[in-house]
Amino acid sequence: MIDHIDHVVLTTRDLSSCLHFYAEILEMKVEKFQTPTETRIALKFGNQKINVHEWGREFTPRAHVAAPGTLDLCFIASVSLEKVIEKLRQSNVNIIDGPVTKTGAVSKLRSVYVRDPDLNLVEISVPA
């Protein structure tokens, strides 16, 4: 019945820090889109996106408990893990674990773990 994930929603305390991390460091594209009543922000990569909600100003409907720091995300990189590590270090992003081998949805992964500005856990991986 379900084929794939289209998007997830990230709730942030600090929109500018959030957008800097995901757009400038992880190189996702920021997209603003208009609904009939408001302007929304998304982070696009590949065929997916992350919709961004500001804490206390979330759009409805929303998760029962929408809070910063509650996500645990895994992204597959389009470059080598060595290039990911180099970019993270150049951007002063602390790697809290890795490289380690993990099990992904399709294959074994080589991964590093970091925290975004809201302390969400972000795993960045390449196929092992």
JSON list of C-alpha atoms in Angstrom, two decimals:
[
{"chain": "A", "resi": 1, "resn": "MET", "atom": "CA", "xyz": [0.00, 0.00, 0.00]},
{"chain": "A", "resi": 2, "resn": "ILE", "atom": "CA", "xyz": [2.74, 2.55, 0.88]},
{"chain": "A", "resi": 3, "resn": "ASP", "atom": "CA", "xyz": [5.45, 3.20, -1.69]},
{"chain": "A", "resi": 4, "resn": "HIS", "atom": "CA", "xyz": [7.74, 5.89, -0.22]},
{"chain": "A", "resi": 5, "resn": "ILE", "atom": "CA", "xyz": [8.02, 8.93, 2.03]},
{"chain": "A", "resi": 6, "resn": "ASP", "atom": "CA", "xyz": [7.18, 12.25, 0.41]},
{"chain": "A", "resi": 7, "resn": "HIS", "atom": "CA", "xyz": [8.11, 14.57, 3.28]},
{"chain": "A", "resi": 8, "resn": "VAL", "atom": "CA", "xyz": [8.57, 14.86, 7.01]},
{"chain": "A", "resi": 9, "resn": "VAL", "atom": "CA", "xyz": [8.06, 17.89, 9.24]},
{"chain": "A", "resi": 10, "resn": "LEU", "atom": "CA", "xyz": [10.80, 19.37, 11.38]},
{"chain": "A", "resi": 11, "resn": "THR", "atom": "CA", "xyz": [9.90, 21.76, 14.20]},
{"chain": "A", "resi": 12, "resn": "THR", "atom": "CA", "xyz": [12.59, 24.35, 14.96]},
{"chain": "A", "resi": 13, "resn": "ARG", "atom": "CA", "xyz": [13.20, 26.87, 17.72]},
{"chain": "A", "resi": 14, "resn": "ASP", "atom": "CA", "xyz": [15.48, 28.98, 15.50]},
{"chain": "A", "resi": 15, "resn": "LEU", "atom": "CA", "xyz": [14.50, 29.19, 11.85]},
{"chain": "A", "resi": 16, "resn": "SER", "atom": "CA", "xyz": [17.66, 30.94, 10.64]},
{"chain": "A", "resi": 17, "resn": "SER", "atom": "CA", "xyz": [20.00, 28.46, 12.38]},
{"chain": "A", "resi": 18, "resn": "CYS", "atom": "CA", "xyz": [17.94, 25.57, 11.07]},
{"chain": "A", "resi": 19, "resn": "LEU", "atom": "CA", "xyz": [18.03, 26.85, 7.50]},
{"chain": "A", "resi": 20, "resn": "HIS", "atom": "CA", "xyz": [21.77, 27.54, 7.75]},
{"chain": "A", "resi": 21, "resn": "PHE", "atom": "CA", "xyz": [22.48, 23.96, 8.90]},
{"chain": "A", "resi": 22, "resn": "TYR", "atom": "CA", "xyz": [20.35, 22.20, 6.31]},
{"chain": "A", "resi": 23, "resn": "ALA", "atom": "CA", "xyz": [20.87, 24.57, 3.35]},
{"chain": "A", "resi": 24, "resn": "GLU", "atom": "CA", "xyz": [24.44, 25.80, 3.82]},
{"chain": "A", "resi": 25, "resn": "ILE", "atom": "CA", "xyz": [26.07, 22.78, 5.46]},
{"chain": "A", "resi": 26, "resn": "LEU", "atom": "CA", "xyz": [24.02, 19.85, 4.13]},
{"chain": "A", "resi": 27, "resn": "GLU", "atom": "CA", "xyz": [23.35, 21.69, 0.84]},
{"chain": "A", "resi": 28, "resn": "MET", "atom": "CA", "xyz": [19.59, 21.23, 0.68]},
{"chain": "A", "resi": 29, "resn": "LYS", "atom": "CA", "xyz": [17.56, 23.74, -1.33]},
{"chain": "A", "resi": 30, "resn": "VAL", "atom": "CA", "xyz": [15.27, 26.13, 0.57]},
{"chain": "A", "resi": 31, "resn": "GLU", "atom": "CA", "xyz": [11.88, 26.45, -1.07]},
{"chain": "A", "resi": 32, "resn": "LYS", "atom": "CA", "xyz": [9.10, 28.79, -0.01]},
{"chain": "A", "resi": 33, "resn": "PHE", "atom": "CA", "xyz": [5.61, 27.90, -1.09]},
{"chain": "A", "resi": 34, "resn": "GLN", "atom": "CA", "xyz": [2.29, 29.64, -0.68]},
{"chain": "A", "resi": 35, "resn": "THR", "atom": "CA", "xyz": [-0.91, 28.07, 0.59]},
{"chain": "A", "resi": 36, "resn": "PRO", "atom": "CA", "xyz": [-4.18, 29.99, 0.48]},
{"chain": "A", "resi": 37, "resn": "THR", "atom": "CA", "xyz": [-3.49, 31.37, 3.98]},
{"chain": "A", "resi": 38, "resn": "GLU", "atom": "CA", "xyz": [0.28, 31.38, 4.60]},
{"chain": "A", "resi": 39, "resn": "THR", "atom": "CA", "xyz": [3.83, 31.07, 3.30]},
{"chain": "A", "resi": 40, "resn": "ARG", "atom": "CA", "xyz": [5.60, 27.84, 4.22]},
{"chain": "A", "resi": 41, "resn": "ILE", "atom": "CA", "xyz": [9.23, 26.76, 4.03]},
{"chain": "A", "resi": 42, "resn": "ALA", "atom": "CA", "xyz": [10.64, 23.42, 2.91]},
{"chain": "A", "resi": 43, "resn": "LEU", "atom": "CA", "xyz": [14.10, 21.95, 2.52]},
{"chain": "A", "resi": 44, "resn": "LYS", "atom": "CA", "xyz": [14.31, 19.99, -0.75]},
{"chain": "A", "resi": 45, "resn": "PHE", "atom": "CA", "xyz": [16.75, 17.25, -1.70]},
{"chain": "A", "resi": 46, "resn": "GLY", "atom": "CA", "xyz": [16.32, 14.56, -4.35]},
{"chain": "A", "resi": 47, "resn": "ASN", "atom": "CA", "xyz": [12.62, 13.72, -4.60]},
{"chain": "A", "resi": 48, "resn": "GLN", "atom": "CA", "xyz": [11.92, 14.47, -0.94]},
{"chain": "A", "resi": 49, "resn": "LYS", "atom": "CA", "xyz": [11.48, 17.45, 1.31]},
{"chain": "A", "resi": 50, "resn": "ILE", "atom": "CA", "xyz": [11.38, 18.50, 4.92]},
{"chain": "A", "resi": 51, "resn": "ASN", "atom": "CA", "xyz": [8.67, 21.00, 5.77]},
{"chain": "A", "resi": 52, "resn": "VAL", "atom": "CA", "xyz": [9.87, 23.38, 8.47]},
{"chain": "A", "resi": 53, "resn": "HIS", "atom": "CA", "xyz": [7.59, 24.61, 11.26]},
{"chain": "A", "resi": 54, "resn": "GLU", "atom": "CA", "xyz": [8.57, 27.17, 13.87]},
{"chain": "A", "resi": 55, "resn": "TRP", "atom": "CA", "xyz": [7.93, 25.98, 17.41]},
{"chain": "A", "resi": 56, "resn": "GLY", "atom": "CA", "xyz": [4.79, 27.62, 18.80]},
{"chain": "A", "resi": 57, "resn": "ARG", "atom": "CA", "xyz": [3.72, 28.66, 15.29]},
{"chain": "A", "resi": 58, "resn": "GLU", "atom": "CA", "xyz": [3.15, 25.21, 13.77]},
{"chain": "A", "resi": 59, "resn": "PHE", "atom": "CA", "xyz": [0.74, 24.75, 10.90]},
{"chain": "A", "resi": 60, "resn": "THR", "atom": "CA", "xyz": [-2.31, 22.54, 11.34]},
{"chain": "A", "resi": 61, "resn": "PRO", "atom": "CA", "xyz": [-2.88, 19.73, 11.26]},
{"chain": "A", "resi": 62, "resn": "ARG", "atom": "CA", "xyz": [0.32, 18.78, 13.08]},
{"chain": "A", "resi": 63, "resn": "ALA", "atom": "CA", "xyz": [1.79, 16.06, 15.24]},
{"chain": "A", "resi": 64, "resn": "HIS", "atom": "CA", "xyz": [0.21, 15.69, 18.67]},
{"chain": "A", "resi": 65, "resn": "VAL", "atom": "CA", "xyz": [3.47, 16.80, 20.32]},
{"chain": "A", "resi": 66, "resn": "ALA", "atom": "CA", "xyz": [5.48, 18.86, 17.83]},
{"chain": "A", "resi": 67, "resn": "ALA", "atom": "CA", "xyz": [8.75, 19.85, 19.49]},
{"chain": "A", "resi": 68, "resn": "PRO", "atom": "CA", "xyz": [12.30, 20.74, 18.50]},
{"chain": "A", "resi": 69, "resn": "GLY", "atom": "CA", "xyz": [14.86, 18.00, 19.00]},
{"chain": "A", "resi": 70, "resn": "THR", "atom": "CA", "xyz": [12.50, 15.04, 18.63]},
{"chain": "A", "resi": 71, "resn": "LEU", "atom": "CA", "xyz": [13.58, 13.79, 15.19]},
{"chain": "A", "resi": 72, "resn": "ASP", "atom": "CA", "xyz": [16.09, 11.08, 14.38]},
{"chain": "A", "resi": 73, "resn": "LEU", "atom": "CA", "xyz": [16.80, 11.36, 10.63]},
{"chain": "A", "resi": 74, "resn": "CYS", "atom": "CA", "xyz": [19.03, 9.41, 8.25]},
{"chain": "A", "resi": 75, "resn": "PHE", "atom": "CA", "xyz": [20.13, 10.91, 4.93]},
{"chain": "A", "resi": 76, "resn": "ILE", "atom": "CA", "xyz": [21.97, 9.13, 2.12]},
{"chain": "A", "resi": 77, "resn": "ALA", "atom": "CA", "xyz": [24.79, 11.33, 0.81]},
{"chain": "A", "resi": 78, "resn": "SER", "atom": "CA", "xyz": [25.47, 11.90, -2.88]},
{"chain": "A", "resi": 79, "resn": "VAL", "atom": "CA", "xyz": [29.23, 12.18, -2.17]},
{"chain": "A", "resi": 80, "resn": "SER", "atom": "CA", "xyz": [31.72, 9.99, -0.33]},
{"chain": "A", "resi": 81, "resn": "LEU", "atom": "CA", "xyz": [31.55, 9.79, 3.45]},
{"chain": "A", "resi": 82, "resn": "GLU", "atom": "CA", "xyz": [35.04, 11.29, 3.54]},
{"chain": "A", "resi": 83, "resn": "LYS", "atom": "CA", "xyz": [33.74, 14.39, 1.74]},
{"chain": "A", "resi": 84, "resn": "VAL", "atom": "CA", "xyz": [30.81, 14.57, 4.17]},
{"chain": "A", "resi": 85, "resn": "ILE", "atom": "CA", "xyz": [33.20, 14.40, 7.13]},
{"chain": "A", "resi": 86, "resn": "GLU", "atom": "CA", "xyz": [35.43, 17.07, 5.59]},
{"chain": "A", "resi": 87, "resn": "LYS", "atom": "CA", "xyz": [32.45, 19.42, 5.03]},
{"chain": "A", "resi": 88, "resn": "LEU", "atom": "CA", "xyz": [31.20, 18.87, 8.58]},
{"chain": "A", "resi": 89, "resn": "ARG", "atom": "CA", "xyz": [34.61, 19.60, 10.05]},
{"chain": "A", "resi": 90, "resn": "GLN", "atom": "CA", "xyz": [35.06, 22.73, 7.89]},
{"chain": "A", "resi": 91, "resn": "SER", "atom": "CA", "xyz": [31.65, 23.89, 9.15]},
{"chain": "A", "resi": 92, "resn": "ASN", "atom": "CA", "xyz": [32.59, 23.21, 12.80]},
{"chain": "A", "resi": 93, "resn": "VAL", "atom": "CA", "xyz": [29.87, 20.56, 13.14]},
{"chain": "A", "resi": 94, "resn": "ASN", "atom": "CA", "xyz": [30.80, 18.05, 15.83]},
{"chain": "A", "resi": 95, "resn": "ILE", "atom": "CA", "xyz": [30.60, 14.40, 14.75]},
{"chain": "A", "resi": 96, "resn": "ILE", "atom": "CA", "xyz": [29.19, 12.58, 17.78]},
{"chain": "A", "resi": 97, "resn": "ASP", "atom": "CA", "xyz": [29.63, 9.06, 16.40]},
{"chain": "A", "resi": 98, "resn": "GLY", "atom": "CA", "xyz": [31.20, 7.39, 13.41]},
{"chain": "A", "resi": 99, "resn": "PRO", "atom": "CA", "xyz": [32.11, 6.40, 10.92]},
{"chain": "A", "resi": 100, "resn": "VAL", "atom": "CA", "xyz": [30.18, 3.28, 11.90]},
{"chain": "A", "resi": 101, "resn": "THR", "atom": "CA", "xyz": [28.41, 0.52, 9.98]},
{"chain": "A", "resi": 102, "resn": "LYS", "atom": "CA", "xyz": [24.62, 0.45, 10.28]},
{"chain": "A", "resi": 103, "resn": "THR", "atom": "CA", "xyz": [21.70, -1.31, 8.63]},
{"chain": "A", "resi": 104, "resn": "GLY", "atom": "CA", "xyz": [19.65, 0.88, 6.30]},
{"chain": "A", "resi": 105, "resn": "ALA", "atom": "CA", "xyz": [16.35, 0.29, 4.55]},
{"chain": "A", "resi": 106, "resn": "VAL", "atom": "CA", "xyz": [18.05, -1.16, 1.45]},
{"chain": "A", "resi": 107, "resn": "SER", "atom": "CA", "xyz": [21.63, -2.04, 2.41]},
{"chain": "A", "resi": 108, "resn": "LYS", "atom": "CA", "xyz": [24.38, -1.77, 4.99]},
{"chain": "A", "resi": 109, "resn": "LEU", "atom": "CA", "xyz": [25.48, 1.83, 5.51]},
{"chain": "A", "resi": 110, "resn": "ARG", "atom": "CA", "xyz": [28.60, 3.67, 6.62]},
{"chain": "A", "resi": 111, "resn": "SER", "atom": "CA", "xyz": [27.41, 6.57, 8.76]},
{"chain": "A", "resi": 112, "resn": "VAL", "atom": "CA", "xyz": [28.36, 9.55, 10.86]},
{"chain": "A", "resi": 113, "resn": "TYR", "atom": "CA", "xyz": [26.06, 11.16, 13.41]},
{"chain": "A", "resi": 114, "resn": "VAL", "atom": "CA", "xyz": [25.69, 14.87, 14.22]},
{"chain": "A", "resi": 115, "resn": "ARG", "atom": "CA", "xyz": [23.16, 17.10, 15.96]},
{"chain": "A", "resi": 116, "resn": "ASP", "atom": "CA", "xyz": [21.38, 19.92, 14.16]},
{"chain": "A", "resi": 117, "resn": "PRO", "atom": "CA", "xyz": [20.81, 23.29, 15.92]},
{"chain": "A", "resi": 118, "resn": "ASP", "atom": "CA", "xyz": [17.65, 21.92, 17.58]},
{"chain": "A", "resi": 119, "resn": "LEU", "atom": "CA", "xyz": [19.54, 18.80, 18.77]},
{"chain": "A", "resi": 120, "resn": "ASN", "atom": "CA", "xyz": [17.76, 16.45, 16.38]},
{"chain": "A", "resi": 121, "resn": "LEU", "atom": "CA", "xyz": [19.94, 13.42, 15.65]},
{"chain": "A", "resi": 122, "resn": "VAL", "atom": "CA", "xyz": [21.10, 13.48, 12.02]},
{"chain": "A", "resi": 123, "resn": "GLU", "atom": "CA", "xyz": [22.72, 10.39, 10.50]},
{"chain": "A", "resi": 124, "resn": "ILE", "atom": "CA", "xyz": [24.52, 10.95, 7.19]},
{"chain": "A", "resi": 125, "resn": "SER", "atom": "CA", "xyz": [25.31, 7.75, 5.34]},
{"chain": "A", "resi": 126, "resn": "VAL", "atom": "CA", "xyz": [26.63, 6.12, 2.21]},
{"chain": "A", "resi": 127, "resn": "PRO", "atom": "CA", "xyz": [26.05, 2.52, 1.10]},
{"chain": "A", "resi": 128, "resn": "ALA", "atom": "CA", "xyz": [28.71, 0.27, 2.65]}
]
